Amino acid sequence: MGVKMKVNHNCEIPESLRVLGVEKKFSKGENIFKASKKISHCYLILSGTVKIYIDHENGRRSILDFVGKSDWLGELSLFRDEDYIKENKVVDDTVCLEFDLKEVRNICKKDGEASFYFASYISNKLMLRSYRMSEYMNYSLEKRLASFILRHQQNGRYNLSHTDVSEYMNISYRHVLFVMKKFCDDGILKKDKGYIIMDYQKLKEISDSVT
């Protein structure tokens, strides 16, 4: 019997942290962090999507993750200086709460609830990434892509590029396109400046399947 991983990224942010946040907006194509600069802030995403990736010396690119609502950026720098700042790109207009790292560090030293909040968040994130790696090696692309769409849709719309998804899942662009066309032919999705989810239930059934 397969294991279905459920990780809660939506635990409530403690009020001692929330009051420190300043709303910031980033447009599609912008960077939230500059790879050449030291991180001085972290961000809680309220809406939108950000791509996290590494450009290798051999010219290849590895997409590490896509983060969206209720996800954090830069939270690891609260506990240690990052030797290498990962590249990032806003792929949908994004609204965040911006936090000064020094202020949040001080809160975490004094407030056990705040420290436990970040410890839980980081642990959940690592567990989920480990599960996704296992899932990608053992399940069909239909299941993986259905799960991916449900995770990254916003208000019923899904807009991530096939090129990015193929790089992230380490599969061919044509394979992604084939499955997306099948979802459209089956009435699950409708192509319209991206995709509109027409049948959530069917998409969830595919996502929850054991094949």
GROMACS .gro file of N, CA and C in nm, residues 141-142 145 162 171-186 195:
model
   63
  141LEU      N    1   0.349   1.007  -1.479
  141LEU     CA    2   0.351   1.152  -1.499
  141LEU      C    3   0.212   1.210  -1.480
  142GLU      N    4   0.106   1.136  -1.517
  142GLU     CA    5  -0.029   1.188  -1.498
  142GLU      C    6  -0.055   1.220  -1.351
  145LEU      N    7   0.176   1.516  -1.241
  145LEU     CA    8   0.136   1.644  -1.297
  145LEU      C    9   0.004   1.692  -1.237
  162HIS      N   10   0.540   2.498  -1.954
  162HIS     CA   11   0.577   2.358  -1.975
  162HIS      C   12   0.729   2.340  -1.969
  171ILE      N   13   1.184   1.565  -1.722
  171ILE     CA   14   1.121   1.490  -1.831
  171ILE      C   15   1.116   1.581  -1.954
  172SER      N   16   1.076   1.524  -2.067
  172SER     CA   17   1.075   1.602  -2.190
  172SER      C   18   0.956   1.698  -2.195
  173TYR      N   19   0.976   1.809  -2.265
  173TYR     CA   20   0.870   1.906  -2.289
  173TYR      C   21   0.752   1.839  -2.358
  174ARG      N   22   0.783   1.753  -2.455
  174ARG     CA   23   0.676   1.687  -2.532
  174ARG      C   24   0.590   1.597  -2.444
  175HIS      N   25   0.653   1.533  -2.346
  175HIS     CA   26   0.579   1.446  -2.255
  175HIS      C   27   0.480   1.527  -2.170
  176VAL      N   28   0.527   1.643  -2.120
  176VAL     CA   29   0.438   1.732  -2.044
  176VAL      C   30   0.323   1.779  -2.132
  177LEU      N   31   0.355   1.820  -2.254
  177LEU     CA   32   0.253   1.870  -2.346
  177LEU      C   33   0.150   1.762  -2.377
  178PHE      N   34   0.195   1.639  -2.394
  178PHE     CA   35   0.105   1.526  -2.424
  178PHE      C   36   0.004   1.506  -2.311
  179VAL      N   37   0.051   1.506  -2.186
  179VAL     CA   38  -0.039   1.483  -2.073
  179VAL      C   39  -0.134   1.601  -2.054
  180MET      N   40  -0.085   1.723  -2.073
  180MET     CA   41  -0.172   1.840  -2.060
  180MET      C   42  -0.282   1.837  -2.166
  181LYS      N   43  -0.248   1.795  -2.288
  181LYS     CA   44  -0.348   1.783  -2.393
  181LYS      C   45  -0.452   1.677  -2.356
  182LYS      N   46  -0.407   1.567  -2.297
  182LYS     CA   47  -0.498   1.462  -2.254
  182LYS      C   48  -0.594   1.514  -2.148
  183PHE      N   49  -0.543   1.591  -2.052
  183PHE     CA   50  -0.630   1.650  -1.950
  183PHE      C   51  -0.735   1.741  -2.013
  184CYS      N   52  -0.694   1.816  -2.116
  184CYS     CA   53  -0.789   1.904  -2.186
  184CYS      C   54  -0.892   1.821  -2.262
  185ASP      N   55  -0.848   1.718  -2.333
  185ASP     CA   56  -0.939   1.632  -2.410
  185ASP      C   57  -1.039   1.562  -2.319
  186ASP      N   58  -0.996   1.532  -2.195
  186ASP     CA   59  -1.084   1.464  -2.099
  186ASP      C   60  -1.174   1.561  -2.023
  195TYR      N   61  -0.424   2.766  -1.817
  195TYR     CA   62  -0.526   2.662  -1.807
  195TYR      C   63  -0.626   2.695  -1.696
   0.00000   0.00000   0.00000
